[in-house]
CSV table of C-alpha atoms in Angstrom, one decimal:
chain,number,residue,atom,x,y,z
I,1,MET,CA,3.6,15.1,14.2
I,2,SER,CA,6.1,17.1,16.4
I,3,ARG,CA,4.0,17.2,19.5
I,4,SER,CA,4.5,14.9,22.2
I,5,THR,CA,2.3,11.9,22.8
I,6,ALA,CA,1.8,12.5,26.4
I,7,ASP,CA,-0.2,15.8,25.7
I,8,SER,CA,-2.8,13.9,23.5
I,9,THR,CA,-3.2,11.1,26.0
I,10,PRO,CA,-6.9,11.3,27.5
I,11,SER,CA,-7.0,11.3,31.4
I,12,VAL,CA,-9.4,8.0,31.2
I,13,THR,CA,-7.7,4.8,30.1
I,14,LEU,CA,-9.8,2.7,27.7
I,15,PRO,CA,-9.0,-0.9,26.8
I,16,THR,CA,-7.9,-1.9,23.4
I,17,PRO,CA,-10.5,-1.9,21.0
I,18,LYS,CA,-10.7,-5.6,20.5
I,19,GLU,CA,-10.8,-5.9,24.7
I,20,ARG,CA,-13.9,-3.5,24.2
I,21,ARG,CA,-15.6,-5.7,22.0
I,22,ARG,CA,-15.0,-8.7,24.4
I,23,LEU,CA,-16.1,-6.8,27.3
I,24,ARG,CA,-19.6,-6.1,25.6
I,25,GLU,CA,-20.0,-9.4,24.8
I,26,ALA,CA,-19.1,-10.6,28.2
I,27,LEU,CA,-21.7,-8.2,29.7
I,28,ALA,CA,-24.4,-9.8,27.0
I,29,LEU,CA,-24.8,-6.2,25.6
I,30,SER,CA,-25.8,-6.1,22.0
I,31,GLU,CA,-24.5,-3.0,19.9
I,32,GLU,CA,-27.9,-1.1,20.0
I,33,GLN,CA,-28.0,-1.6,24.1
I,34,VAL,CA,-24.8,0.3,24.2
I,35,ALA,CA,-25.5,3.0,21.5
I,36,GLU,CA,-28.5,3.7,23.4
I,37,ALA,CA,-27.0,3.9,26.9
I,38,MET,CA,-24.3,6.3,25.7
I,39,GLY,CA,-26.5,8.4,23.6
I,40,VAL,CA,-24.7,7.8,20.3
I,41,THR,CA,-25.6,5.8,17.0
I,42,LYS,CA,-24.9,2.1,16.5
I,43,ALA,CA,-22.3,3.2,13.9
I,44,THR,CA,-20.4,5.2,16.4
I,45,VAL,CA,-20.4,2.0,18.8
I,46,LYS,CA,-18.7,-0.1,15.9
I,47,ALA,CA,-16.2,2.6,15.1
I,48,TRP,CA,-14.9,2.3,18.8
I,49,GLU,CA,-14.6,-1.2,18.8
I,50,ALA,CA,-12.8,-1.1,15.2
I,51,GLY,CA,-10.5,1.4,16.7
I,52,ARG,CA,-11.2,3.9,14.1
I,53,SER,CA,-12.1,6.5,17.0
I,54,ALA,CA,-12.6,6.9,20.5
I,55,PRO,CA,-15.2,8.7,22.6
I,56,ARG,CA,-14.0,11.9,24.7
I,57,GLY,CA,-14.9,13.7,27.4
I,58,ARG,CA,-17.6,12.4,29.8
I,59,LYS,CA,-18.6,10.0,27.2
I,60,ARG,CA,-15.3,8.6,27.6
I,61,GLU,CA,-15.6,7.9,31.5
I,62,ALA,CA,-19.1,6.6,30.8
I,63,TYR,CA,-18.0,4.3,28.4
I,64,ALA,CA,-15.0,3.0,30.5
I,65,ARG,CA,-17.7,2.3,33.5
I,66,LEU,CA,-20.2,0.8,31.3
I,67,LEU,CA,-17.5,-1.6,30.3
I,68,GLY,CA,-16.3,-2.1,33.9
I,69,ALA,CA,-12.6,-1.1,32.8
I,70,CYS,CA,-12.8,1.3,36.0
I,71,GLY,CA,-13.1,0.1,39.5
I,72,PRO,CA,-15.5,1.6,41.9
I,73,GLU,CA,-13.1,4.3,43.0
I,74,GLY,CA,-13.3,5.7,39.3
I,75,PRO,CA,-10.9,5.5,36.4
I,76,PRO,CA,-7.1,4.6,36.8
I,77,PRO,CA,-4.5,7.3,36.9
I,78,SER,CA,-2.7,8.1,33.8
I,79,PRO,CA,0.8,7.5,33.6
I,80,GLY,CA,3.4,9.9,33.9
I,81,PRO,CA,5.2,11.1,30.8
I,82,ALA,CA,8.3,8.6,31.3
I,83,GLY,CA,5.5,5.9,31.3
I,84,ARG,CA,4.2,7.1,28.3
I,85,ALA,CA,7.3,6.9,26.7
I,86,GLU,CA,8.0,3.7,27.6
I,87,ALA,CA,4.4,2.4,26.3
I,88,VAL,CA,5.1,4.3,22.9
I,89,SER,CA,8.3,2.3,22.4
I,90,GLY,CA,7.3,-0.7,23.8
I,91,ALA,CA,4.1,-1.0,21.7
I,92,ALA,CA,6.3,-0.4,18.6
I,93,LEU,CA,8.4,-3.3,19.3
I,94,THR,CA,6.6,-5.7,21.4
I,95,PRO,CA,3.7,-7.8,19.7
I,96,SER,CA,0.9,-8.2,22.2
I,97,ALA,CA,-1.1,-11.7,22.6
I,98,PRO,CA,-4.6,-12.0,22.1
I,99,SER,CA,-6.8,-10.4,24.8
I,100,SER,CA,-9.6,-12.9,25.0
I,101,PRO,CA,-8.8,-16.5,23.6
I,102,VAL,CA,-11.5,-18.8,23.1
I,103,SER,CA,-10.0,-22.1,21.6
I,104,SER,CA,-7.4,-24.0,23.3
I,105,ARG,CA,-4.3,-23.6,21.7
I,106,PRO,CA,-0.5,-24.5,22.7
I,107,PRO,CA,1.9,-21.5,23.3
I,108,ALA,CA,2.2,-19.4,20.5
I,109,THR,CA,5.6,-18.5,18.7
I,110,PRO,CA,6.2,-15.2,17.4
I,111,ALA,CA,5.8,-14.6,13.5
I,112,GLY,CA,7.5,-12.6,10.6
I,113,ASP,CA,5.2,-9.8,11.2
I,114,GLY,CA,4.8,-9.4,15.3
I,115,VAL,CA,1.6,-11.6,15.4
I,116,SER,CA,1.8,-14.9,17.8
I,117,MET,CA,1.4,-18.2,15.7
I,118,PRO,CA,0.4,-21.1,17.3
I,119,ALA,CA,2.7,-24.2,16.8
I,120,GLU,CA,-0.5,-26.6,16.5
I,121,ARG,CA,-3.9,-25.9,16.0
I,122,LEU,CA,-7.3,-27.3,17.0
I,123,LYS,CA,-10.5,-26.5,15.6
I,124,PRO,CA,-12.2,-23.2,16.1
I,125,GLY,CA,-13.1,-21.8,19.4
I,126,ALA,CA,-16.8,-21.4,20.1
I,127,PRO,CA,-18.6,-17.9,21.1
I,128,GLU,CA,-18.7,-16.9,24.4
I,129,PRO,CA,-21.8,-17.8,26.4
I,130,GLY,CA,-23.0,-14.3,27.0
I,131,THR,CA,-22.4,-13.3,23.2
I,132,PRO,CA,-25.5,-11.4,22.1
I,133,GLU,CA,-27.5,-12.1,18.9
I,134,THR,CA,-26.4,-9.3,16.9
I,135,ALA,CA,-24.6,-11.1,14.0
I,136,GLU,CA,-25.7,-10.6,10.6
I,137,THR,CA,-28.8,-12.6,10.5
I,138,ALA,CA,-28.1,-14.2,7.2
I,139,GLU,CA,-25.2,-15.8,8.9
I,140,GLN,CA,-26.3,-16.6,13.0
I,141,PRO,CA,-28.9,-19.3,12.2
I,142,GLN,CA,-26.2,-21.8,11.4
I,143,ALA,CA,-24.1,-20.7,14.5
I,144,ALA,CA,-25.9,-23.4,16.8
I,145,GLU,CA,-26.0,-26.1,14.3
I,146,LYS,CA,-22.0,-25.7,13.8
I,147,SER,CA,-21.0,-25.4,17.3
I,148,GLU,CA,-19.8,-28.8,17.8
I,149,ALA,CA,-16.9,-27.8,15.6
I,150,VAL,CA,-15.8,-25.1,18.2
I,151,GLY,CA,-13.7,-26.4,21.1
I,152,PRO,CA,-14.1,-25.1,24.7
I,153,ALA,CA,-12.5,-22.2,26.1
I,154,ALA,CA,-9.2,-21.7,27.7
I,155,PRO,CA,-6.5,-19.4,28.0
I,156,ALA,CA,-3.6,-19.1,26.2
I,157,GLU,CA,0.0,-17.8,27.0
I,158,PRO,CA,1.2,-14.8,25.7
I,159,ALA,CA,3.7,-14.4,22.9
I,160,ALA,CA,7.3,-13.7,24.0
I,161,PRO,CA,7.8,-10.2,23.4
I,162,VAL,CA,10.5,-8.9,21.3
I,163,GLU,CA,13.5,-7.6,22.8
I,164,ALA,CA,14.0,-3.8,22.8
I,165,PRO,CA,17.5,-2.2,22.3
I,166,ALA,CA,19.0,-0.6,24.9
I,167,GLY,CA,17.7,2.9,26.0
I,168,SER,CA,14.4,2.3,24.2
I,169,GLY,CA,12.3,4.0,26.7
I,170,GLY,CA,13.7,7.0,25.4
I,171,LEU,CA,12.6,6.6,21.7
I,172,THR,CA,11.2,9.5,20.2
I,173,PRO,CA,7.9,9.2,17.9
I,174,GLU,CA,10.1,9.0,14.9
I,175,GLU,CA,12.3,6.4,16.1
I,176,ALA,CA,9.5,4.2,17.5
I,177,PHE,CA,7.6,4.9,14.0
I,178,ASP,CA,10.6,3.6,12.1
I,179,ALA,CA,10.9,0.8,14.6
I,180,LEU,CA,7.5,-0.5,13.9
I,181,TYR,CA,8.0,0.1,10.2
I,182,ALA,CA,11.1,-1.8,9.8
I,183,HIS,CA,9.8,-4.7,12.1
I,184,ALA,CA,6.2,-5.0,10.3
I,185,ALA,CA,6.0,-3.5,7.0
I,186,PRO,CA,8.0,-6.7,4.9
I,187,GLY,CA,5.3,-9.2,6.6
I,188,LEU,CA,2.4,-7.2,6.4
I,189,VAL,CA,3.1,-6.5,2.5
I,190,HIS,CA,3.6,-10.6,2.0
I,191,GLN,CA,0.1,-10.9,4.2
I,192,THR,CA,-1.7,-8.5,1.8
I,193,TYR,CA,-0.3,-10.2,-1.6
I,194,LEU,CA,-1.7,-13.1,0.0
I,195,LEU,CA,-5.2,-11.4,0.8
I,196,THR,CA,-5.3,-10.0,-2.7
I,197,GLY,CA,-3.1,-11.8,-5.0
I,198,ARG,CA,-1.6,-8.2,-6.4
I,199,ARG,CA,1.8,-6.8,-5.6
I,200,ALA,CA,1.7,-3.6,-6.7
I,201,LEU,CA,-1.4,-3.0,-4.6
I,202,SER,CA,-0.1,-5.0,-1.5
I,203,ARG,CA,2.7,-2.4,-1.1
I,204,GLU,CA,0.5,0.4,-1.9
I,205,ALA,CA,-1.7,-0.7,0.8
I,206,VAL,CA,0.6,-1.0,3.4
I,207,GLU,CA,2.6,2.0,2.5
I,208,ARG,CA,-1.1,4.0,2.8
I,209,ALA,CA,-1.9,2.3,6.0
I,210,PHE,CA,1.5,3.4,7.7
I,211,GLN,CA,0.9,7.0,6.4
I,212,GLN,CA,-2.3,6.8,8.6
I,213,ALA,CA,-0.5,5.6,11.2
I,214,TRP,CA,1.9,8.2,11.3
I,215,GLN,CA,-0.9,10.7,10.9
I,216,ARG,CA,-2.7,9.2,14.1
I,217,TRP,CA,0.5,8.2,16.1
I,218,PRO,CA,-0.4,9.3,19.5
I,219,GLU,CA,-3.1,6.8,19.0
I,220,VAL,CA,-1.4,3.8,17.5
I,221,ALA,CA,1.6,4.5,19.6
I,222,VAL,CA,-0.2,3.8,23.0
I,223,ASP,CA,-2.3,0.9,21.4
I,224,ALA,CA,-1.7,-2.7,22.7
I,225,ASP,CA,-1.3,-4.0,19.5
I,226,PRO,CA,0.2,-1.4,16.8
I,227,VAL,CA,1.0,-3.9,14.2
I,228,GLY,CA,-2.6,-5.2,14.4
I,229,TRP,CA,-3.9,-1.6,13.9
I,230,VAL,CA,-1.5,-1.0,10.8
I,231,ARG,CA,-2.9,-4.6,9.5
I,232,ALA,CA,-6.6,-3.8,9.9
I,233,THR,CA,-6.0,-0.4,8.2
I,234,ALA,CA,-3.8,-2.1,5.1
I,235,TYR,CA,-6.5,-4.8,4.9
I,236,GLU,CA,-9.6,-2.5,4.5
I,237,TYR,CA,-7.6,-0.4,1.9
I,238,ALA,CA,-6.7,-3.7,-0.2
I,239,LEU,CA,-10.1,-4.9,-0.1
I,240,SER,CA,-11.8,-1.8,-1.4
I,241,PRO,CA,-14.3,-2.7,-4.2
I,242,TRP,CA,-13.2,1.0,-5.7
I,243,HIS,CA,-9.9,-0.9,-6.9
I,244,ARG,CA,-11.9,-3.3,-9.3
I,245,LEU,CA,-11.8,0.0,-11.3
I,246,ARG,CA,-8.6,0.4,-11.9
I,247,ARG,CA,-6.9,-1.3,-14.8
I,248,ALA,CA,-3.6,-2.1,-13.1
I,249,HIS,CA,-5.3,-3.8,-10.0
I,250,LYS,CA,-8.3,-5.5,-12.2
I,251,HIS,CA,-6.6,-9.0,-12.4
I,252,PRO,CA,-4.5,-11.1,-9.8
I,253,ASP,CA,-1.0,-11.6,-10.5
I,254,ALA,CA,0.6,-14.6,-11.3
I,255,ALA,CA,1.4,-16.8,-8.0
I,256,PRO,CA,5.5,-17.1,-7.3
I,257,ALA,CA,7.0,-20.1,-8.5
I,258,GLU,CA,8.9,-20.7,-5.3
I,259,ALA,CA,5.4,-21.1,-3.5
I,260,GLY,CA,5.0,-24.7,-4.9
I,261,ARG,CA,2.2,-26.4,-6.6
I,262,ARG,CA,0.2,-26.7,-3.3
I,263,GLY,CA,0.9,-23.3,-2.2
I,264,GLN,CA,-0.3,-21.9,-5.5
I,265,GLU,CA,-3.4,-24.1,-5.7
I,266,LEU,CA,-4.3,-22.8,-2.1
I,267,LEU,CA,-3.5,-19.3,-3.2
I,268,SER,CA,-5.7,-19.9,-6.1
I,269,ALA,CA,-8.7,-21.3,-3.9
I,270,LEU,CA,-8.2,-18.3,-1.3
I,271,LEU,CA,-8.8,-15.8,-4.0
I,272,GLU,CA,-12.1,-17.3,-5.0
I,273,LEU,CA,-13.6,-16.7,-1.8
I,274,PRO,CA,-15.5,-13.7,-1.1
I,275,PRO,CA,-13.1,-11.1,0.6
I,276,PRO,CA,-14.7,-11.1,4.2
I,277,TYR,CA,-14.3,-15.1,4.3
I,278,ARG,CA,-11.0,-14.6,3.0
I,279,ARG,CA,-9.9,-12.4,5.3
I,280,THR,CA,-11.4,-14.5,8.4
I,281,VAL,CA,-9.4,-17.6,7.1
I,282,LEU,CA,-6.3,-15.7,6.9
I,283,LEU,CA,-6.4,-14.1,10.4
I,284,TYR,CA,-7.7,-17.4,11.9
I,285,ASP,CA,-5.4,-20.0,10.3
I,286,GLY,CA,-2.9,-18.0,8.7
I,287,LEU,CA,-1.9,-15.7,11.6
I,288,GLY,CA,-3.4,-17.4,14.6
I,289,LEU,CA,-5.8,-15.1,16.1
I,290,ASP,CA,-8.5,-16.4,18.3
I,291,LEU,CA,-12.0,-16.3,17.1
I,292,PRO,CA,-13.3,-13.1,19.2
I,293,ASP,CA,-10.0,-10.9,17.7
I,294,THR,CA,-10.8,-12.3,14.2
I,295,ALA,CA,-14.3,-10.9,14.5
I,296,ALA,CA,-13.3,-7.7,16.0
I,297,GLU,CA,-10.9,-7.1,12.9
I,298,THR,CA,-13.4,-8.2,10.4
I,299,GLU,CA,-16.3,-6.2,12.3
I,300,ALA,CA,-18.5,-9.0,12.6
I,301,SER,CA,-19.8,-10.9,15.7
I,302,THR,CA,-18.0,-13.8,17.1
I,303,PRO,CA,-21.0,-16.2,15.6
I,304,ALA,CA,-20.7,-14.7,12.3
I,305,ALA,CA,-17.0,-15.1,12.2
I,306,ALA,CA,-17.5,-18.6,13.4
I,307,ASN,CA,-20.0,-19.1,10.4
I,308,ARG,CA,-17.7,-17.5,7.8
I,309,LEU,CA,-14.9,-19.5,9.1
I,310,LEU,CA,-16.6,-23.0,9.0
I,311,HIS,CA,-18.1,-22.0,5.1
I,312,ALA,CA,-14.9,-21.0,3.7
I,313,ARG,CA,-13.3,-24.2,5.2
I,314,THR,CA,-16.0,-26.4,3.4
I,315,VAL,CA,-15.4,-24.4,0.2
I,316,LEU,CA,-11.5,-25.2,0.2
I,317,GLY,CA,-12.2,-28.9,1.2
I,318,ARG,CA,-14.1,-29.1,-1.9
I,319,LYS,CA,-11.3,-27.7,-4.1
I,320,ASP,CA,-8.7,-29.8,-2.3
I,321,PRO,CA,-10.0,-32.9,-0.2
I,322,GLU,CA,-6.9,-32.4,2.4
I,323,LEU,CA,-8.0,-29.0,3.1
I,324,ALA,CA,-11.1,-30.3,4.7
I,325,GLU,CA,-9.0,-31.0,8.0
I,326,PRO,CA,-8.7,-27.8,9.9
I,327,GLU,CA,-5.1,-29.1,10.5
I,328,GLU,CA,-4.0,-29.4,7.2
I,329,LEU,CA,-5.3,-26.2,6.3
I,330,HIS,CA,-3.6,-24.4,8.9
I,331,ARG,CA,-0.3,-26.1,8.4
I,332,ARG,CA,-0.4,-25.0,4.7
I,333,LEU,CA,-1.7,-21.6,5.1
I,334,ASN,CA,0.7,-21.0,8.1
I,335,ALA,CA,3.5,-22.2,5.5
I,336,LEU,CA,2.5,-19.6,3.0
I,337,VAL,CA,2.1,-16.9,5.7
I,338,ALA,CA,5.4,-17.8,7.2
I,339,GLU,CA,7.6,-18.2,4.2
I,340,GLU,CA,10.2,-15.4,3.4
I,341,PRO,CA,8.5,-12.5,1.8
I,342,ALA,CA,9.7,-11.8,-1.8
I,343,ALA,CA,12.1,-8.7,-1.9
I,344,THR,CA,9.7,-5.5,-2.5
I,345,ALA,CA,10.8,-2.0,-3.1
I,346,LEU,CA,9.7,-0.7,-0.2
I,347,PRO,CA,10.1,3.1,0.4
I,348,ALA,CA,12.1,4.2,3.6
I,349,ALA,CA,10.6,5.0,6.9
I,350,ARG,CA,11.5,8.5,6.7
I,351,ALA,CA,10.0,8.7,3.3
I,352,VAL,CA,6.8,7.2,4.8
I,353,ARG,CA,6.7,10.0,7.4
I,354,THR,CA,7.6,12.9,5.0
I,355,GLY,CA,4.6,11.4,2.3
I,356,SER,CA,2.4,11.3,5.4
I,357,GLU,CA,2.7,15.0,6.2
I,358,HIS,CA,3.0,16.1,2.8
I,359,ARG,CA,-0.3,14.2,2.0
I,360,THR,CA,-2.0,15.9,5.0
I,361,ARG,CA,-0.7,19.3,4.1
I,362,THR,CA,-1.9,18.7,0.5
I,363,TRP,CA,-5.2,17.8,1.6
I,364,THR,CA,-5.3,20.8,4.0
I,365,ARG,CA,-4.4,23.3,1.6
I,366,ALA,CA,-7.1,22.0,-1.2
I,367,VAL,CA,-9.9,22.0,1.3
I,368,VAL,CA,-8.9,25.5,2.4
I,369,GLY,CA,-8.7,26.6,-1.1
I,370,VAL,CA,-11.8,25.0,-2.1
I,371,THR,CA,-13.4,26.9,1.2
I,372,ALA,CA,-11.9,30.3,-0.1
I,373,VAL,CA,-13.1,29.7,-3.6
I,374,LEU,CA,-16.7,29.1,-2.6
I,375,ILE,CA,-16.5,32.0,-0.2
I,376,ALA,CA,-15.3,34.3,-2.7
I,377,MET,CA,-17.9,33.1,-5.3
I,378,THR,CA,-20.6,33.5,-2.8
I,379,GLY,CA,-19.7,36.9,-1.8
I,380,PHE,CA,-19.2,38.0,-5.5
I,381,THR,CA,-22.6,36.6,-6.4
I,382,ALA,CA,-24.2,38.5,-3.3
I,383,VAL,CA,-22.5,41.7,-4.5
I,384,THR,CA,-23.5,41.5,-8.0
I,385,ALA,CA,-27.1,40.3,-7.8
I,386,PRO,CA,-29.5,42.8,-8.7
I,387,THR,CA,-31.7,44.2,-5.9
I,388,ARG,CA,-35.0,44.0,-7.7
I,389,TYR,CA,-36.9,42.3,-10.7
I,390,VAL,CA,-35.9,44.2,-14.0
I,391,PRO,CA,-38.3,42.8,-16.8
I,392,VAL,CA,-36.5,42.3,-20.1
I,393,ASN,CA,-38.3,43.6,-23.4
I,394,ALA,CA,-37.4,40.9,-25.9
I,395,PRO,CA,-36.6,42.4,-29.4
I,396,GLY,CA,-38.9,41.4,-32.2
I,397,GLU,CA,-38.1,38.5,-34.5
I,398,THR,CA,-39.4,37.4,-37.8
I,399,VAL,CA,-41.6,34.7,-37.7
I,400,ASN,CA,-41.5,32.1,-40.6
I,401,GLY,CA,-43.8,29.2,-41.2
I,402,VAL,CA,-47.1,31.0,-40.6
I,403,PRO,CA,-49.9,29.1,-42.4
I,404,VAL,CA,-51.7,31.4,-45.4
I,405,ARG,CA,-54.4,33.3,-44.0
I,406,GLY,CA,-57.9,32.0,-44.5
I,407,GLY,CA,-61.2,33.9,-45.5
I,408,PRO,CA,-62.6,35.7,-48.3
I,409,GLU,CA,-60.7,36.8,-51.3
I,410,LYS,CA,-59.4,40.2,-51.7
I,411,LEU,CA,-62.2,42.7,-52.9
I,412,ARG,CA,-61.8,44.4,-56.3
I,413,PRO,CA,-61.9,48.2,-56.6
I,414,GLU,CA,-65.4,47.7,-58.1
I,415,ASP,CA,-66.4,45.5,-55.4
I,416,VAL,CA,-65.5,48.1,-52.9
I,417,GLU,CA,-67.3,51.0,-54.7
I,418,LEU,CA,-70.6,48.9,-54.5
I,419,ARG,CA,-70.0,48.1,-50.8
I,420,ASP,CA,-69.8,51.5,-50.2
I,421,ARG,CA,-72.9,52.5,-52.0
I,422,LEU,CA,-74.9,49.9,-50.4
I,423,ARG,CA,-73.7,51.0,-47.1
I,424,SER,CA,-74.4,54.7,-47.8
I,425,GLU,CA,-77.6,54.4,-49.3
I,426,PRO,CA,-80.7,52.8,-47.3
I,427,ASN,CA,-82.1,49.8,-48.7
I,428,PRO,CA,-85.9,50.1,-48.9
I,429,GLY,CA,-86.7,46.9,-50.3
I,430,PRO,CA,-88.9,46.1,-53.5
I,431,GLU,CA,-91.7,48.6,-53.7
I,432,ARG,CA,-95.4,47.4,-52.8
I,433,LEU,CA,-97.9,47.0,-55.5
I,434,LEU,CA,-100.8,48.9,-54.9
I,435,PRO,CA,-104.0,48.2,-56.6
I,436,VAL,CA,-105.2,51.2,-58.7
I,437,ALA,CA,-108.8,51.7,-59.4
I,438,GLY,CA,-109.7,51.7,-63.1
């Protein structure tokens, strides 16, 4: 992680992953159409829009032109080293507002984790008119019927950025990472606990997410929403179904007493929802993300995210009639998210960076070692293997259990003598009787 961010920044600047999805939907293009135009698979387009990867070389320029991110004169010029250093420090300390708000919401106030939180909430925003029908087939048919619950589109004001300390433009990558970790880690641990109900798993997920962020720091540093990048990674790790096989994370922890009776009931009701629905409600009603941003982070289409949100609200309304109203659900869920997180023994930022580098070195050495062993075994086999086939003569073995030999009995000596005499002398047969004249 000692290389500078300026050396790894591509020449063509792409929009943020959430903005890529919004631009594609605004152009009424499906993921299959983009994949066909770019000559890649649909899974690759999903990874581009989720922020897990990015196109390179000519595909990067073609992808930028396809989304309309570049003007007619070509891609925008890349910033200089000074501008990139400011982007690294600013991205780590300044939360970004949603790129494409859909629902009409009042000005947002910064939350504890750097995500803008609205003061009052209305009903969820509707999908954009140009959104292609590429959602999950099981959830899309209900989107048109439930569109009345979605409000009109209206721009939202960006959240107020967090003031950076003096001289932040010259932050090193280590200092920028430490500032991001100190700013977002406690809130992300609390949010992940609300998502999973397991404190140890929440700390582990956030630590693992920051380790991955440090491994890919040149990409995360220039991202418009680095907190969102880490949040998505932590949520993916925390909701992995493999944790069900671990005895320590098999059952959720008891709800904290300071949350109150209503908070405990809401947390229990949330944990009964399927993970995709639970995550959608937490992002939209808890963190204040807009519907397209929520859909992009959950890797679903905007109509599918709207259906998940409406279904989750219906289920929560059955558990508690007060939660049937979106305003009440947002108020109580926002109170859970905004409350002061419990004191957790989070490792220091330096320990996270060191652990990430140690983990990378360990995996690299393991891969190199396994590859070397495979090469050595292949070479040894090639040297010692015979060049021709040599048949193997198996030694004789005693066979037991053979049945008694059948046939006539063994001949006695006199029988053998008679047999030999009969074989040696001709057998003329009985003498013929001839008439004799008397």
